[in-house]
């Protein structure tokens, strides 16, 4: 863990209020038997409707992949980016929410993806994957790979002509950062016709293991990710009978899948110095490097978990710049 003596972040009141609100809502809806009170949660999960009229410079539409499991994605296209004479990278995005909460049309995630699409100048496919505990791992990985197969093989009505599938990135935040890794792992073993994955962006990925790390202990009073809450998330998400050393949690732990011989894409790992999960995120980065993969770590010493969702925080704008540079570098290689 980085040597940051400040374990109590100095946040604007709005950020602090929203983080406490989310934490309270999650705790109110998660039950001791590792189920979720969906009826109660839906009362507070405010939605954003898709809009063909640009909102903050971005149009949105929802595209169904498989109605039988409610697998769909929200498509975000930046304004003036729909012509065939423009070429924009594609980000297939997996939202956070502890594997059990939120969806692609939840207001904060819709707002986040609109910002990414507008400021990064990318087309975003935000996957509405199945949630735990009703659907445990590997359901989420399967959903992600199936969406990639869908966009690779289907002539999708309304999909922007500017989308360059040869410049495809897999990305996600928090639990979605974990899923970005898992989906990439499943996808690189497929022979896609159009899609070429050239980068992975793991923003403060939710990772763990049986061991208690220094950051988990020191920052155990974290607003969003205290151990008692992440322990619940793993119990709800992992296959029945698994512990936190399952490779869906402890990616480079004792039961890890060897990726050294796989064509794994260049990866950026984003770490916050006030995030309980930072030690696991750094181990993820180190595991990628030891496996011979191209990996970069971006660390913000004073960043809390979910900082990227708050535009008023300076680190949020800094992240946009770092991600934009990564995308440009990777696209220039192909």
GROMACS .gro file of C-alpha atoms in nm:
model
  334
    1UNK     CA    1   0.000   0.000   0.000
    2UNK     CA    2   0.124   0.352  -0.079
    3UNK     CA    3   0.231   0.557   0.219
    4UNK     CA    4  -0.062   0.795   0.250
    5UNK     CA    5  -0.117   0.897   0.614
    6UNK     CA    6  -0.450   1.062   0.526
    7UNK     CA    7  -0.715   0.792   0.550
    8UNK     CA    8  -1.006   1.036   0.577
    9UNK     CA    9  -1.058   1.201   0.238
   10UNK     CA   10  -1.136   1.570   0.206
   11UNK     CA   11  -1.434   1.559  -0.029
   12UNK     CA   12  -1.686   1.821  -0.142
   13UNK     CA   13  -2.012   1.785   0.048
   14UNK     CA   14  -2.200   1.671  -0.264
   15UNK     CA   15  -1.958   1.383  -0.325
   16UNK     CA   16  -1.964   1.279   0.038
   17UNK     CA   17  -2.344   1.288   0.047
   18UNK     CA   18  -2.382   1.079  -0.270
   19UNK     CA   19  -2.130   0.819  -0.155
   20UNK     CA   20  -2.300   0.785   0.182
   21UNK     CA   21  -2.638   0.763   0.011
   22UNK     CA   22  -2.521   0.478  -0.214
   23UNK     CA   23  -2.361   0.294   0.079
   24UNK     CA   24  -2.678   0.327   0.287
   25UNK     CA   25  -2.898   0.211   0.000
   26UNK     CA   26  -2.684  -0.097  -0.070
   27UNK     CA   27  -2.677  -0.194   0.297
   28UNK     CA   28  -3.051  -0.142   0.327
   29UNK     CA   29  -3.123  -0.373   0.031
   30UNK     CA   30  -2.869  -0.653   0.085
   31UNK     CA   31  -2.992  -0.928   0.313
   32UNK     CA   32  -2.793  -1.146   0.557
   33UNK     CA   33  -2.872  -1.455   0.346
   34UNK     CA   34  -2.688  -1.295   0.050
   35UNK     CA   35  -3.000  -1.205  -0.145
   36UNK     CA   36  -3.117  -0.860  -0.254
   37UNK     CA   37  -3.448  -0.690  -0.180
   38UNK     CA   38  -3.513  -0.600  -0.544
   39UNK     CA   39  -3.853  -0.445  -0.481
   40UNK     CA   40  -3.706  -0.196  -0.235
   41UNK     CA   41  -3.398  -0.129  -0.446
   42UNK     CA   42  -3.600  -0.047  -0.757
   43UNK     CA   43  -3.765   0.240  -0.570
   44UNK     CA   44  -3.428   0.417  -0.551
   45UNK     CA   45  -3.261   0.302  -0.874
   46UNK     CA   46  -3.346   0.604  -1.087
   47UNK     CA   47  -3.335   0.539  -1.461
   48UNK     CA   48  -3.237   0.740  -1.769
   49UNK     CA   49  -3.430   0.680  -2.090
   50UNK     CA   50  -3.248   0.647  -2.424
   51UNK     CA   51  -3.257   0.955  -2.645
   52UNK     CA   52  -3.205   0.993  -3.019
   53UNK     CA   53  -3.186   1.366  -2.953
   54UNK     CA   54  -2.837   1.451  -2.824
   55UNK     CA   55  -2.814   1.510  -2.450
   56UNK     CA   56  -2.489   1.679  -2.350
   57UNK     CA   57  -2.359   1.598  -2.698
   58UNK     CA   58  -2.441   1.225  -2.696
   59UNK     CA   59  -2.724   1.018  -2.845
   60UNK     CA   60  -2.830   0.690  -2.685
   61UNK     CA   61  -3.029   0.384  -2.784
   62UNK     CA   62  -3.096   0.041  -2.633
   63UNK     CA   63  -3.029  -0.272  -2.837
   64UNK     CA   64  -3.157  -0.616  -2.734
   65UNK     CA   65  -2.922  -0.912  -2.764
   66UNK     CA   66  -3.121  -1.192  -2.597
   67UNK     CA   67  -3.466  -1.116  -2.456
   68UNK     CA   68  -3.485  -1.452  -2.276
   69UNK     CA   69  -3.224  -1.333  -2.025
   70UNK     CA   70  -3.282  -0.957  -2.067
   71UNK     CA   71  -2.936  -0.916  -2.218
   72UNK     CA   72  -2.908  -0.580  -2.392
   73UNK     CA   73  -2.675  -0.286  -2.419
   74UNK     CA   74  -2.703   0.091  -2.425
   75UNK     CA   75  -2.526   0.250  -2.720
   76UNK     CA   76  -2.365   0.592  -2.669
   77UNK     CA   77  -2.261   0.790  -2.979
   78UNK     CA   78  -2.100   1.135  -2.953
   79UNK     CA   79  -2.256   1.413  -3.160
   80UNK     CA   80  -2.104   1.458  -3.509
   81UNK     CA   81  -1.968   1.104  -3.479
   82UNK     CA   82  -2.226   0.917  -3.682
   83UNK     CA   83  -2.088   0.971  -4.033
   84UNK     CA   84  -1.898   0.706  -4.225
   85UNK     CA   85  -1.614   0.954  -4.286
   86UNK     CA   86  -1.535   0.952  -3.912
   87UNK     CA   87  -1.359   0.664  -3.736
   88UNK     CA   88  -1.413   0.627  -3.362
   89UNK     CA   89  -1.287   0.357  -3.124
   90UNK     CA   90  -1.541   0.132  -2.955
   91UNK     CA   91  -1.547   0.071  -2.579
   92UNK     CA   92  -1.746  -0.226  -2.453
   93UNK     CA   93  -1.822  -0.116  -2.098
   94UNK     CA   94  -1.919  -0.304  -1.780
   95UNK     CA   95  -2.074  -0.103  -1.501
   96UNK     CA   96  -1.993  -0.122  -1.132
   97UNK     CA   97  -2.238  -0.200  -0.852
   98UNK     CA   98  -2.084  -0.487  -0.659
   99UNK     CA   99  -2.206  -0.743  -0.918
  100UNK     CA  100  -2.555  -0.715  -0.764
  101UNK     CA  101  -2.673  -0.358  -0.816
  102UNK     CA  102  -2.731  -0.099  -1.090
  103UNK     CA  103  -2.785  -0.147  -1.463
  104UNK     CA  104  -2.684   0.009  -1.793
  105UNK     CA  105  -2.975   0.256  -1.771
  106UNK     CA  106  -2.921   0.359  -1.408
  107UNK     CA  107  -2.887   0.737  -1.394
  108UNK     CA  108  -2.529   0.764  -1.258
  109UNK     CA  109  -2.394   0.508  -1.505
  110UNK     CA  110  -2.577   0.663  -1.800
  111UNK     CA  111  -2.426   0.998  -1.701
  112UNK     CA  112  -2.078   0.846  -1.668
  113UNK     CA  113  -2.090   0.679  -2.010
  114UNK     CA  114  -2.222   0.997  -2.172
  115UNK     CA  115  -1.922   1.181  -2.032
  116UNK     CA  116  -1.678   0.916  -2.151
  117UNK     CA  117  -1.832   0.909  -2.500
  118UNK     CA  118  -1.828   1.288  -2.530
  119UNK     CA  119  -1.485   1.362  -2.383
  120UNK     CA  120  -1.299   1.056  -2.515
  121UNK     CA  121  -1.470   1.070  -2.858
  122UNK     CA  122  -1.561   0.701  -2.854
  123UNK     CA  123  -1.866   0.485  -2.921
  124UNK     CA  124  -1.966   0.304  -2.602
  125UNK     CA  125  -2.151  -0.027  -2.574
  126UNK     CA  126  -2.265  -0.042  -2.209
  127UNK     CA  127  -2.361  -0.401  -2.129
  128UNK     CA  128  -2.665  -0.476  -1.915
  129UNK     CA  129  -2.536  -0.806  -1.776
  130UNK     CA  130  -2.725  -1.033  -1.536
  131UNK     CA  131  -2.687  -0.957  -1.167
  132UNK     CA  132  -2.590  -1.171  -0.869
  133UNK     CA  133  -2.703  -1.349  -0.659
  134UNK     CA  134  -2.984  -1.456  -0.892
  135UNK     CA  135  -2.716  -1.519  -1.153
  136UNK     CA  136  -2.373  -1.608  -1.021
  137UNK     CA  137  -2.041  -1.612  -1.202
  138UNK     CA  138  -1.973  -1.705  -1.483
  139UNK     CA  139  -2.310  -1.569  -1.607
  140UNK     CA  140  -2.170  -1.215  -1.630
  141UNK     CA  141  -1.865  -1.331  -1.827
  142UNK     CA  142  -2.089  -1.526  -2.065
  143UNK     CA  143  -2.310  -1.220  -2.116
  144UNK     CA  144  -2.011  -1.004  -2.203
  145UNK     CA  145  -1.866  -1.251  -2.450
  146UNK     CA  146  -2.209  -1.298  -2.609
  147UNK     CA  147  -2.244  -0.921  -2.660
  148UNK     CA  148  -1.905  -0.917  -2.833
  149UNK     CA  149  -2.014  -1.205  -3.055
  150UNK     CA  150  -2.339  -1.022  -3.128
  151UNK     CA  151  -2.173  -0.700  -3.244
  152UNK     CA  152  -1.918  -0.906  -3.439
  153UNK     CA  153  -2.172  -1.108  -3.638
  154UNK     CA  154  -2.487  -0.893  -3.653
  155UNK     CA  155  -2.571  -0.606  -3.883
  156UNK     CA  156  -2.717  -0.389  -3.608
  157UNK     CA  157  -2.974  -0.133  -3.716
  158UNK     CA  158  -2.879   0.210  -3.586
  159UNK     CA  159  -2.521   0.123  -3.501
  160UNK     CA  160  -2.306   0.420  -3.607
  161UNK     CA  161  -2.106   0.379  -3.926
  162UNK     CA  162  -1.817   0.559  -3.755
  163UNK     CA  163  -1.755   0.271  -3.511
  164UNK     CA  164  -1.415   0.114  -3.578
  165UNK     CA  165  -1.436  -0.243  -3.450
  166UNK     CA  166  -1.065  -0.292  -3.514
  167UNK     CA  167  -1.007  -0.040  -3.235
  168UNK     CA  168  -1.209  -0.212  -2.963
  169UNK     CA  169  -1.144  -0.170  -2.591
  170UNK     CA  170  -1.296  -0.359  -2.298
  171UNK     CA  171  -1.348  -0.141  -1.990
  172UNK     CA  172  -1.526  -0.130  -1.659
  173UNK     CA  173  -1.531   0.030  -1.317
  174UNK     CA  174  -1.526  -0.142  -0.978
  175UNK     CA  175  -1.709  -0.476  -1.021
  176UNK     CA  176  -1.718  -0.395  -1.391
  177UNK     CA  177  -1.339  -0.361  -1.389
  178UNK     CA  178  -1.320  -0.719  -1.269
  179UNK     CA  179  -1.568  -0.828  -1.536
  180UNK     CA  180  -1.366  -0.646  -1.802
  181UNK     CA  181  -1.080  -0.884  -1.722
  182UNK     CA  182  -1.303  -1.192  -1.713
  183UNK     CA  183  -1.475  -1.104  -2.041
  184UNK     CA  184  -1.143  -1.030  -2.211
  185UNK     CA  185  -1.016  -1.366  -2.091
  186UNK     CA  186  -1.315  -1.537  -2.251
  187UNK     CA  187  -1.316  -1.322  -2.565
  188UNK     CA  188  -0.952  -1.360  -2.671
  189UNK     CA  189  -1.014  -1.730  -2.724
  190UNK     CA  190  -1.275  -1.647  -2.991
  191UNK     CA  191  -1.200  -1.585  -3.357
  192UNK     CA  192  -1.387  -1.262  -3.421
  193UNK     CA  193  -1.451  -1.148  -3.775
  194UNK     CA  194  -1.483  -0.771  -3.720
  195UNK     CA  195  -1.389  -0.707  -3.360
  196UNK     CA  196  -1.026  -0.669  -3.256
  197UNK     CA  197  -0.961  -0.606  -2.885
  198UNK     CA  198  -0.659  -0.379  -2.851
  199UNK     CA  199  -0.687  -0.261  -2.491
  200UNK     CA  200  -0.839  -0.319  -2.148
  201UNK     CA  201  -0.920  -0.049  -1.895
  202UNK     CA  202  -0.977  -0.164  -1.537
  203UNK     CA  203  -1.091   0.135  -1.328
  204UNK     CA  204  -1.050   0.051  -0.958
  205UNK     CA  205  -1.145  -0.314  -1.022
  206UNK     CA  206  -1.319  -0.505  -0.744
  207UNK     CA  207  -1.072  -0.785  -0.669
  208UNK     CA  208  -1.001  -0.982  -0.355
  209UNK     CA  209  -0.878  -1.296  -0.186
  210UNK     CA  210  -0.881  -1.486   0.140
  211UNK     CA  211  -0.588  -1.284   0.272
  212UNK     CA  212  -0.657  -0.951   0.441
  213UNK     CA  213  -0.433  -0.687   0.289
  214UNK     CA  214  -0.287  -0.381   0.456
  215UNK     CA  215  -0.520  -0.143   0.271
  216UNK     CA  216  -0.828  -0.346   0.363
  217UNK     CA  217  -0.733  -0.331   0.730
  218UNK     CA  218  -0.618   0.031   0.740
  219UNK     CA  219  -0.912   0.164   0.538
  220UNK     CA  220  -1.178  -0.068   0.685
  221UNK     CA  221  -1.405   0.231   0.755
  222UNK     CA  222  -1.421   0.317   0.386
  223UNK     CA  223  -1.761   0.457   0.286
  224UNK     CA  224  -1.815   0.238  -0.019
  225UNK     CA  225  -1.590  -0.067   0.016
  226UNK     CA  226  -1.544  -0.182   0.376
  227UNK     CA  227  -1.455  -0.549   0.414
  228UNK     CA  228  -1.797  -0.645   0.551
  229UNK     CA  229  -1.960  -0.518   0.233
  230UNK     CA  230  -1.709  -0.667  -0.012
  231UNK     CA  231  -1.728  -1.000   0.173
  232UNK     CA  232  -2.104  -0.997   0.115
  233UNK     CA  233  -2.051  -0.916  -0.254
  234UNK     CA  234  -1.818  -1.213  -0.301
  235UNK     CA  235  -2.061  -1.447  -0.126
  236UNK     CA  236  -2.340  -1.331  -0.357
  237UNK     CA  237  -2.132  -1.337  -0.677
  238UNK     CA  238  -1.901  -1.638  -0.669
  239UNK     CA  239  -2.021  -1.993  -0.748
  240UNK     CA  240  -2.178  -2.172  -0.451
  241UNK     CA  241  -1.912  -2.322  -0.225
  242UNK     CA  242  -1.630  -2.098  -0.353
  243UNK     CA  243  -1.409  -1.880  -0.137
  244UNK     CA  244  -1.239  -1.551  -0.222
  245UNK     CA  245  -0.941  -1.730  -0.380
  246UNK     CA  246  -1.163  -1.827  -0.674
  247UNK     CA  247  -1.000  -1.684  -0.991
  248UNK     CA  248  -1.302  -1.457  -1.045
  249UNK     CA  249  -1.194  -1.273  -0.729
  250UNK     CA  250  -0.823  -1.344  -0.680
  251UNK     CA  251  -0.719  -1.325  -1.044
  252UNK     CA  252  -0.352  -1.407  -0.984
  253UNK     CA  253  -0.402  -1.610  -0.666
  254UNK     CA  254  -0.343  -1.980  -0.593
  255UNK     CA  255  -0.614  -2.091  -0.840
  256UNK     CA  256  -0.522  -1.844  -1.113
  257UNK     CA  257  -0.566  -1.905  -1.483
  258UNK     CA  258  -0.228  -1.884  -1.655
  259UNK     CA  259  -0.248  -1.607  -1.916
  260UNK     CA  260   0.122  -1.605  -2.008
  261UNK     CA  261   0.055  -1.787  -2.336
  262UNK     CA  262  -0.257  -1.590  -2.427
  263UNK     CA  263  -0.281  -1.286  -2.654
  264UNK     CA  264  -0.397  -1.061  -2.370
  265UNK     CA  265  -0.428  -0.692  -2.467
  266UNK     CA  266  -0.244  -0.395  -2.319
  267UNK     CA  267  -0.408  -0.306  -1.988
  268UNK     CA  268  -0.441   0.008  -1.777
  269UNK     CA  269  -0.515  -0.042  -1.407
  270UNK     CA  270  -0.648   0.263  -1.221
  271UNK     CA  271  -0.578   0.275  -0.846
  272UNK     CA  272  -0.689   0.517  -0.574
  273UNK     CA  273  -0.470   0.573  -0.269
  274UNK     CA  274  -0.777   0.587  -0.042
  275UNK     CA  275  -0.944   0.278  -0.189
  276UNK     CA  276  -0.966  -0.030   0.033
  277UNK     CA  277  -0.906  -0.244  -0.276
  278UNK     CA  278  -0.581  -0.079  -0.384
  279UNK     CA  279  -0.350  -0.361  -0.272
  280UNK     CA  280  -0.545  -0.615  -0.479
  281UNK     CA  281  -0.544  -0.378  -0.776
  282UNK     CA  282  -0.167  -0.340  -0.754
  283UNK     CA  283  -0.128  -0.718  -0.735
  284UNK     CA  284  -0.338  -0.741  -1.049
  285UNK     CA  285  -0.103  -0.504  -1.229
  286UNK     CA  286   0.200  -0.694  -1.100
  287UNK     CA  287   0.043  -1.024  -1.209
  288UNK     CA  288  -0.003  -0.892  -1.561
  289UNK     CA  289   0.360  -0.781  -1.576
  290UNK     CA  290   0.487  -1.115  -1.442
  291UNK     CA  291   0.280  -1.289  -1.709
  292UNK     CA  292   0.468  -1.091  -1.973
  293UNK     CA  293   0.180  -0.859  -2.061
  294UNK     CA  294   0.185  -0.490  -2.145
  295UNK     CA  295   0.041  -0.316  -1.841
  296UNK     CA  296   0.029   0.034  -1.699
  297UNK     CA  297  -0.079   0.150  -1.355
  298UNK     CA  298  -0.227   0.494  -1.295
  299UNK     CA  299  -0.238   0.586  -0.927
  300UNK     CA  300  -0.406   0.886  -0.765
  301UNK     CA  301  -0.287   0.903  -0.402
  302UNK     CA  302  -0.589   1.097  -0.271
  303UNK     CA  303  -0.861   0.924  -0.473
  304UNK     CA  304  -1.143   0.731  -0.307
  305UNK     CA  305  -1.336   0.444  -0.463
  306UNK     CA  306  -1.567   0.571  -0.740
  307UNK     CA  307  -1.389   0.907  -0.777
  308UNK     CA  308  -1.431   0.880  -1.156
  309UNK     CA  309  -1.807   0.927  -1.121
  310UNK     CA  310  -1.769   1.276  -0.975
  311UNK     CA  311  -1.664   1.534  -1.239
  312UNK     CA  312  -1.598   1.796  -0.971
  313UNK     CA  313  -1.299   1.595  -0.843
  314UNK     CA  314  -0.971   1.686  -1.013
  315UNK     CA  315  -0.866   1.320  -1.038
  316UNK     CA  316  -1.174   1.253  -1.250
  317UNK     CA  317  -1.057   1.497  -1.518
  318UNK     CA  318  -0.702   1.368  -1.492
  319UNK     CA  319  -0.831   1.016  -1.560
  320UNK     CA  320  -1.005   1.132  -1.878
  321UNK     CA  321  -0.672   1.266  -2.006
  322UNK     CA  322  -0.483   0.947  -1.916
  323UNK     CA  323  -0.743   0.723  -2.081
  324UNK     CA  324  -0.752   0.942  -2.392
  325UNK     CA  325  -0.373   0.907  -2.425
  326UNK     CA  326  -0.392   0.529  -2.379
  327UNK     CA  327  -0.659   0.496  -2.647
  328UNK     CA  328  -0.460   0.710  -2.890
  329UNK     CA  329  -0.141   0.508  -2.833
  330UNK     CA  330  -0.314   0.177  -2.884
  331UNK     CA  331  -0.502   0.291  -3.194
  332UNK     CA  332  -0.180   0.426  -3.347
  333UNK     CA  333  -0.027   0.077  -3.328
  334UNK     CA  334  -0.285  -0.078  -3.561
   0.00000   0.00000   0.00000
